[in-house]
């Protein structure tokens, strides 16, 4: 019976997705939960797994084609169900239980060789409905009856009521540690991982991948290891067929999967040549029908394990499959993918693996780098030419979303930018005095950013018109200062939110800003981390820019941009009124505001309040000086 593979709901606000790559082709054998294709949305890139074990019969959506949620992507039939004749034969076998097994088998060797190679597995698969239910009942009972701790979907934010399981990082039978990630959850806000509440063995998975459940729903059961082994094969594998050899012939003729099973299961290498001719299918009727069903089920369940999916995900040269995004990232960071150990399903190399390898390479070459560096710096060269030169690429989903939001923001509000200059020499001197002790005490480096954030939120309390939003014909003045922090990531610009920033001291601001930035770059934000902002701070000076004119993050009415802190000669007036020229650390503060409710005078008053706080530099108490 053919099964349709559809595009699942990947979040409340996600209505469509783009097929970026097919990992399987028509005729390929697939296991339960084995990735079929990659889908890209404006929120996340993910893989769509196979809902059943069988053969990919037809691809309905081509690569780079965008379809809506619920659209049919492909058709998968049971193993050996490659034609209408096969389907009729399977229907007859299902109706006659085990009797059709010896009757159907002799007819298959007379068929052409490709059909003969696929049908032994088909025969075994046809008998699964007869043998699997009993086995499944026996095996699942211990998993649920043992003393286990349920893993539930936690509250991921006030506005988040449900989540979709996008990937299980552990399988039944796997040992897990406390707080070790079990699965990935996708919501309409962000992707996140659900950790294990206890150390133990994953006994049972309650929610399949791509299934959407409400907050509080039971996702899995974790307990001792006694019941873990029986619950691992989801299709009900028979315990007496732990190392089957016969199911492999169905995968051998598929060319690409041919080397996969021998690599994962060295024992069955001897019967591997059997599928090349017709005698192998003829020999299978000698085995008991029940044994064939158990072996086929075990074969379809085993590829879900990490060590077996690794070869199935390999490319033609034996290296793990790598997405174009990861290849591009590796090129930009100069990372040799052949040296990277993947942490994804089947050993797949993920973005985090490349970033970790890049950081490790930087640390390893920290000492040799200074030798060649002077020549490059002296020459003033910007770097190696980018491989993007002369190419044309489609915009990513996240880039499309950013583009849409930016244009909509400019069309929504009347935006204007006012710039003021501040002398932060006292803060610069405080940093030099306190940065070593501060880092030892707080665990993060002391940059200018916490000082800017502190001055900004304190001024918001005095001038709430800048910390407001427009709702219809009403102005909402927010009672808390939820500070958005603009962060540059590989995927694009993101703005996580530091909640109740007005209640934090300098150390608290520094820690939380560093934590938000790190989790944003590593894609570990929670849904609440990117919602609820009332005002945004963007550090445009981190790349040397003096100032810019930020675009508002709707529905906010204010965004403060801080430029680069630079030393230059400035006229300074002392207490007696005498002027002198001194070298001072200066910074431009640019405030973009919504002119519908914020007047120019309001913006200037707010900026001057920020300037006054920064120039006073009275932060000794918070720095422990």
Tab-separated table of N, CA and C in Angstrom, residues 332-444:
chain	number	residue	atom	x	y	z
A	332	UNK	N	33.863	29.709	3.813
A	332	UNK	CA	34.096	31.032	4.391
A	332	UNK	C	35.063	30.980	5.569
A	333	UNK	N	35.037	29.868	6.323
A	333	UNK	CA	35.895	29.754	7.499
A	333	UNK	C	37.167	28.963	7.223
A	334	UNK	N	37.329	28.481	5.979
A	334	UNK	CA	38.525	27.723	5.655
A	334	UNK	C	38.599	26.383	6.357
A	335	UNK	N	37.459	25.724	6.548
A	335	UNK	CA	37.409	24.444	7.254
A	335	UNK	C	37.396	23.302	6.248
A	336	UNK	N	38.277	22.320	6.434
A	336	UNK	CA	38.314	21.128	5.599
A	336	UNK	C	37.274	20.148	6.131
A	337	UNK	N	36.197	19.930	5.359
A	337	UNK	CA	35.093	19.101	5.837
A	337	UNK	C	35.509	17.653	6.065
A	338	UNK	N	36.555	17.195	5.396
A	338	UNK	CA	36.983	15.811	5.578
A	338	UNK	C	37.563	15.568	6.965
A	339	UNK	N	37.903	16.643	7.660
A	339	UNK	CA	38.469	16.512	9.009
A	339	UNK	C	37.438	16.758	10.102
A	340	UNK	N	36.190	17.036	9.722
A	340	UNK	CA	35.156	17.377	10.700
A	340	UNK	C	34.330	16.143	11.032
A	341	UNK	N	34.141	15.889	12.314
A	341	UNK	CA	33.291	14.797	12.779
A	341	UNK	C	31.879	15.325	12.968
A	342	UNK	N	30.922	14.827	12.184
A	342	UNK	CA	29.557	15.327	12.254
A	342	UNK	C	28.830	14.858	13.498
A	343	UNK	N	27.988	15.728	14.034
A	343	UNK	CA	27.190	15.396	15.216
A	343	UNK	C	25.725	15.185	14.872
A	344	UNK	N	25.371	15.330	13.592
A	344	UNK	CA	23.987	15.156	13.190
A	344	UNK	C	23.621	13.697	13.028
A	345	UNK	N	22.381	13.473	12.597
A	345	UNK	CA	21.897	12.117	12.396
A	345	UNK	C	22.739	11.418	11.348
A	346	UNK	N	23.214	10.213	11.655
A	346	UNK	CA	24.026	9.472	10.714
A	346	UNK	C	25.396	10.074	10.504
A	347	UNK	N	25.860	10.886	11.435
A	347	UNK	CA	27.176	11.493	11.289
A	347	UNK	C	27.196	12.697	10.390
A	348	UNK	N	26.018	13.242	10.102
A	348	UNK	CA	25.962	14.392	9.209
A	348	UNK	C	26.626	15.614	9.836
A	349	UNK	N	27.373	16.334	9.023
A	349	UNK	CA	28.053	17.536	9.487
A	349	UNK	C	27.054	18.685	9.514
A	350	UNK	N	26.912	19.320	10.673
A	350	UNK	CA	25.980	20.418	10.839
A	350	UNK	C	26.740	21.734	10.934
A	351	UNK	N	25.973	22.816	10.899
A	351	UNK	CA	26.579	24.143	10.965
A	351	UNK	C	27.396	24.305	12.242
A	352	UNK	N	26.867	23.796	13.361
A	352	UNK	CA	27.571	23.927	14.626
A	352	UNK	C	28.919	23.217	14.599
A	353	UNK	N	28.996	22.086	13.859
A	353	UNK	CA	30.262	21.364	13.765
A	353	UNK	C	31.311	22.193	13.035
A	354	UNK	N	30.883	22.877	11.965
A	354	UNK	CA	31.818	23.708	11.204
A	354	UNK	C	32.305	24.879	12.049
A	355	UNK	N	31.375	25.518	12.761
A	355	UNK	CA	31.767	26.652	13.597
A	355	UNK	C	32.725	26.214	14.705
A	356	UNK	N	32.453	25.038	15.285
A	356	UNK	CA	33.347	24.536	16.331
A	356	UNK	C	34.727	24.226	15.767
A	357	UNK	N	34.760	23.652	14.555
A	357	UNK	CA	36.047	23.356	13.930
A	357	UNK	C	36.807	24.633	13.601
A	358	UNK	N	36.068	25.661	13.187
A	358	UNK	CA	36.716	26.933	12.879
A	358	UNK	C	37.320	27.554	14.129
A	359	UNK	N	36.579	27.487	15.244
A	359	UNK	CA	37.101	28.029	16.494
A	359	UNK	C	38.321	27.243	16.967
A	360	UNK	N	38.258	25.906	16.803
A	360	UNK	CA	39.397	25.081	17.207
A	360	UNK	C	40.624	25.387	16.362
A	361	UNK	N	40.395	25.640	15.069
A	361	UNK	CA	41.520	25.967	14.192
A	361	UNK	C	42.151	27.300	14.577
A	362	UNK	N	41.294	28.253	14.949
A	362	UNK	CA	41.820	29.550	15.375
A	362	UNK	C	42.665	29.405	16.638
A	363	UNK	N	42.183	28.591	17.567
A	363	UNK	CA	42.926	28.400	18.810
A	363	UNK	C	44.250	27.683	18.565
A	364	UNK	N	44.223	26.702	17.634
A	364	UNK	CA	45.435	25.933	17.368
A	364	UNK	C	46.493	26.745	16.649
A	365	UNK	N	46.045	27.706	15.842
A	365	UNK	CA	46.990	28.505	15.052
A	365	UNK	C	47.199	29.888	15.639
A	366	UNK	N	46.813	30.059	16.892
A	366	UNK	CA	46.943	31.386	17.506
A	366	UNK	C	48.393	31.826	17.586
A	367	UNK	N	49.314	30.902	17.846
A	367	UNK	CA	50.719	31.264	17.961
A	367	UNK	C	51.372	31.496	16.604
A	368	UNK	N	51.187	30.611	15.598
A	368	UNK	CA	51.866	30.834	14.312
A	368	UNK	C	51.337	32.024	13.534
A	369	UNK	N	50.100	32.466	13.809
A	369	UNK	CA	49.490	33.501	12.985
A	369	UNK	C	50.266	34.810	12.917
A	370	UNK	N	50.827	35.305	14.025
A	370	UNK	CA	51.467	36.618	13.963
A	370	UNK	C	52.567	36.733	12.926
A	371	UNK	N	53.206	35.617	12.511
A	371	UNK	CA	54.305	35.716	11.550
A	371	UNK	C	53.849	36.231	10.193
A	372	UNK	N	52.845	35.570	9.531
A	372	UNK	CA	52.444	36.072	8.220
A	372	UNK	C	51.533	37.286	8.286
A	373	UNK	N	50.936	37.547	9.455
A	373	UNK	CA	49.954	38.626	9.545
A	373	UNK	C	50.503	39.994	9.165
A	374	UNK	N	51.698	40.373	9.605
A	374	UNK	CA	52.160	41.726	9.294
A	374	UNK	C	52.222	42.032	7.814
A	375	UNK	N	52.619	41.058	6.993
A	375	UNK	CA	52.730	41.343	5.567
A	375	UNK	C	51.368	41.643	4.963
A	376	UNK	N	50.328	40.867	5.397
A	376	UNK	CA	48.991	41.111	4.861
A	376	UNK	C	48.452	42.452	5.328
A	377	UNK	N	48.697	42.763	6.611
A	377	UNK	CA	48.202	44.032	7.127
A	377	UNK	C	48.922	45.207	6.482
A	378	UNK	N	50.229	45.050	6.291
A	378	UNK	CA	50.984	46.132	5.670
A	378	UNK	C	50.493	46.392	4.253
A	379	UNK	N	50.110	45.317	3.558
A	379	UNK	CA	49.640	45.484	2.186
A	379	UNK	C	48.248	46.092	2.137
A	380	UNK	N	47.520	46.002	3.224
A	380	UNK	CA	46.174	46.567	3.260
A	380	UNK	C	45.152	45.782	2.471
A	381	UNK	N	45.430	44.512	2.201
A	381	UNK	CA	44.495	43.706	1.419
A	381	UNK	C	43.279	43.332	2.260
A	382	UNK	N	42.066	43.366	1.689
A	382	UNK	CA	40.861	43.025	2.455
A	382	UNK	C	40.702	41.538	2.696
A	383	UNK	N	41.393	40.691	1.940
A	383	UNK	CA	41.250	39.245	2.092
A	383	UNK	C	41.190	38.559	0.746
A	384	UNK	N	40.968	37.242	0.782
A	384	UNK	CA	40.890	36.464	-0.451
A	384	UNK	C	39.591	36.782	-1.198
A	385	UNK	N	39.633	36.745	-2.540
A	385	UNK	CA	38.405	36.978	-3.319
A	385	UNK	C	37.326	35.958	-2.955
A	386	UNK	N	36.111	36.415	-2.845
A	386	UNK	CA	35.004	35.545	-2.461
A	386	UNK	C	34.600	34.635	-3.617
A	387	UNK	N	34.255	33.376	-3.316
A	387	UNK	CA	33.777	32.474	-4.369
A	387	UNK	C	32.412	32.872	-4.909
A	388	UNK	N	31.758	33.840	-4.281
A	388	UNK	CA	30.443	34.285	-4.759
A	388	UNK	C	30.542	35.186	-5.983
A	389	UNK	N	31.736	35.660	-6.280
A	389	UNK	CA	31.902	36.558	-7.432
A	389	UNK	C	31.457	35.853	-8.706
A	390	UNK	N	30.630	36.547	-9.483
A	390	UNK	CA	30.188	36.001	-10.761
A	390	UNK	C	29.126	34.938	-10.659
A	391	UNK	N	28.487	34.805	-9.485
A	391	UNK	CA	27.448	33.788	-9.319
A	391	UNK	C	26.088	34.443	-9.120
A	392	UNK	N	25.058	33.647	-9.259
A	392	UNK	CA	23.682	34.086	-9.008
A	392	UNK	C	23.025	33.040	-8.106
A	393	UNK	N	22.510	33.478	-6.972
A	393	UNK	CA	21.916	32.555	-6.019
A	393	UNK	C	20.550	33.051	-5.568
A	394	UNK	N	19.684	32.090	-5.283
A	394	UNK	CA	18.366	32.447	-4.768
A	394	UNK	C	18.492	32.915	-3.322
A	395	UNK	N	17.645	33.849	-2.951
A	395	UNK	CA	17.630	34.326	-1.570
A	395	UNK	C	17.168	33.205	-0.647
A	396	UNK	N	17.829	33.102	0.498
A	396	UNK	CA	17.405	32.124	1.488
A	396	UNK	C	16.080	32.563	2.101
A	397	UNK	N	15.431	31.646	2.785
A	397	UNK	CA	14.150	31.963	3.404
A	397	UNK	C	14.304	33.051	4.467
A	398	UNK	N	15.376	32.966	5.248
A	398	UNK	CA	15.564	33.966	6.297
A	398	UNK	C	15.864	35.325	5.685
A	399	UNK	N	16.607	35.334	4.573
A	399	UNK	CA	16.902	36.612	3.919
A	399	UNK	C	15.629	37.209	3.330
A	400	UNK	N	14.753	36.378	2.781
A	400	UNK	CA	13.470	36.876	2.275
A	400	UNK	C	12.646	37.485	3.408
A	401	UNK	N	12.652	36.806	4.564
A	401	UNK	CA	11.879	37.312	5.703
A	401	UNK	C	12.431	38.649	6.180
A	402	UNK	N	13.764	38.765	6.240
A	402	UNK	CA	14.375	40.029	6.656
A	402	UNK	C	14.008	41.135	5.679
A	403	UNK	N	14.100	40.832	4.389
A	403	UNK	CA	13.780	41.838	3.378
A	403	UNK	C	12.334	42.306	3.501
A	404	UNK	N	11.431	41.357	3.708
A	404	UNK	CA	10.014	41.708	3.841
A	404	UNK	C	9.768	42.580	5.065
A	405	UNK	N	10.367	42.206	6.188
A	405	UNK	CA	10.144	42.960	7.424
A	405	UNK	C	10.724	44.366	7.346
A	406	UNK	N	11.876	44.508	6.700
A	406	UNK	CA	12.487	45.829	6.587
A	406	UNK	C	11.617	46.769	5.749
A	407	UNK	N	11.150	46.270	4.624
A	407	UNK	CA	10.314	47.103	3.757
A	407	UNK	C	8.992	47.433	4.442
A	408	UNK	N	8.407	46.440	5.110
A	408	UNK	CA	7.148	46.684	5.815
A	408	UNK	C	7.328	47.700	6.935
A	409	UNK	N	8.482	47.662	7.606
A	409	UNK	CA	8.731	48.611	8.688
A	409	UNK	C	8.759	50.040	8.166
A	410	UNK	N	9.460	50.244	7.052
A	410	UNK	CA	9.534	51.591	6.483
A	410	UNK	C	8.177	52.066	5.983
A	411	UNK	N	7.349	51.124	5.541
A	411	UNK	CA	6.023	51.493	5.048
A	411	UNK	C	5.021	51.704	6.178
A	412	UNK	N	5.344	51.201	7.376
A	412	UNK	CA	4.405	51.279	8.497
A	412	UNK	C	4.510	52.583	9.265
A	413	UNK	N	5.735	53.046	9.513
A	413	UNK	CA	5.925	54.206	10.386
A	413	UNK	C	6.765	55.277	9.707
A	414	UNK	N	6.643	56.504	10.238
A	414	UNK	CA	7.421	57.646	9.738
A	414	UNK	C	8.733	57.693	10.510
A	415	UNK	N	9.798	57.182	9.912
A	415	UNK	CA	11.052	56.996	10.631
A	415	UNK	C	12.036	58.123	10.357
A	416	UNK	N	12.686	58.553	11.416
A	416	UNK	CA	13.647	59.651	11.358
A	416	UNK	C	14.784	59.318	12.313
A	417	UNK	N	15.996	59.767	12.008
A	417	UNK	CA	17.160	59.469	12.842
A	417	UNK	C	17.816	60.760	13.316
A	418	UNK	N	18.068	60.835	14.611
A	418	UNK	CA	18.785	61.952	15.219
A	418	UNK	C	20.090	61.431	15.813
A	419	UNK	N	21.186	62.173	15.612
A	419	UNK	CA	22.514	61.732	16.045
A	419	UNK	C	23.090	62.733	17.035
A	420	UNK	N	23.743	62.204	18.072
A	420	UNK	CA	24.412	63.030	19.064
A	420	UNK	C	25.775	62.409	19.352
A	421	UNK	N	26.711	63.209	19.846
A	421	UNK	CA	28.063	62.733	20.133
A	421	UNK	C	28.296	62.727	21.640
A	422	UNK	N	28.948	61.675	22.132
A	422	UNK	CA	29.203	61.553	23.571
A	422	UNK	C	30.677	61.261	23.821
A	423	UNK	N	31.175	61.811	24.918
A	423	UNK	CA	32.556	61.592	25.349
A	423	UNK	C	32.554	60.460	26.387
A	424	UNK	N	33.130	59.325	26.025
A	424	UNK	CA	33.115	58.162	26.922
A	424	UNK	C	34.519	57.861	27.448
A	425	UNK	N	35.323	58.915	27.588
A	425	UNK	CA	36.698	58.724	28.062
A	425	UNK	C	36.730	58.124	29.457
A	426	UNK	N	35.861	58.593	30.347
A	426	UNK	CA	35.850	58.068	31.715
A	426	UNK	C	35.484	56.585	31.737
A	427	UNK	N	34.538	56.206	30.890
A	427	UNK	CA	34.163	54.791	30.821
A	427	UNK	C	35.323	53.968	30.274
A	428	UNK	N	36.023	54.497	29.272
A	428	UNK	CA	37.169	53.784	28.716
A	428	UNK	C	38.234	53.541	29.782
A	429	UNK	N	38.449	54.529	30.629
A	429	UNK	CA	39.439	54.368	31.698
A	429	UNK	C	38.958	53.377	32.758
A	430	UNK	N	37.661	53.419	33.054
A	430	UNK	CA	37.112	52.453	34.006
A	430	UNK	C	37.263	51.023	33.487
A	431	UNK	N	37.034	50.849	32.207
A	431	UNK	CA	37.178	49.512	31.610
A	431	UNK	C	38.593	48.987	31.784
A	432	UNK	N	39.557	49.821	31.521
A	432	UNK	CA	40.944	49.387	31.640
A	432	UNK	C	41.282	48.988	33.074
A	433	UNK	N	40.716	49.691	34.030
A	433	UNK	CA	41.002	49.394	35.433
A	433	UNK	C	40.274	48.141	35.923
A	434	UNK	N	39.073	47.926	35.416
A	434	UNK	CA	38.215	46.892	36.005
A	434	UNK	C	38.063	45.634	35.164
A	435	UNK	N	38.504	45.625	33.906
A	435	UNK	CA	38.138	44.524	33.017
A	435	UNK	C	38.680	43.171	33.479
A	436	UNK	N	39.874	43.123	34.052
A	436	UNK	CA	40.424	41.839	34.498
A	436	UNK	C	39.612	41.269	35.659
A	437	UNK	N	39.384	42.073	36.692
A	437	UNK	CA	38.600	41.610	37.837
A	437	UNK	C	37.152	41.330	37.445
A	438	UNK	N	36.616	42.149	36.537
A	438	UNK	CA	35.227	41.962	36.102
A	438	UNK	C	35.064	40.611	35.410
A	439	UNK	N	35.985	40.277	34.512
A	439	UNK	CA	35.888	39.003	33.799
A	439	UNK	C	36.029	37.825	34.754
A	440	UNK	N	36.930	37.966	35.740
A	440	UNK	CA	37.100	36.888	36.718
A	440	UNK	C	35.848	36.713	37.577
A	441	UNK	N	35.182	37.820	37.876
A	441	UNK	CA	34.003	37.777	38.745
A	441	UNK	C	32.738	37.391	37.992
A	442	UNK	N	32.525	37.958	36.810
A	442	UNK	CA	31.273	37.766	36.073
A	442	UNK	C	31.354	36.663	35.025
A	443	UNK	N	32.560	36.299	34.613
A	443	UNK	CA	32.698	35.251	33.610
A	443	UNK	C	32.581	35.726	32.183
A	444	UNK	N	32.455	37.034	31.958
A	444	UNK	CA	32.373	37.596	30.605
A	444	UNK	C	33.266	38.828	30.532
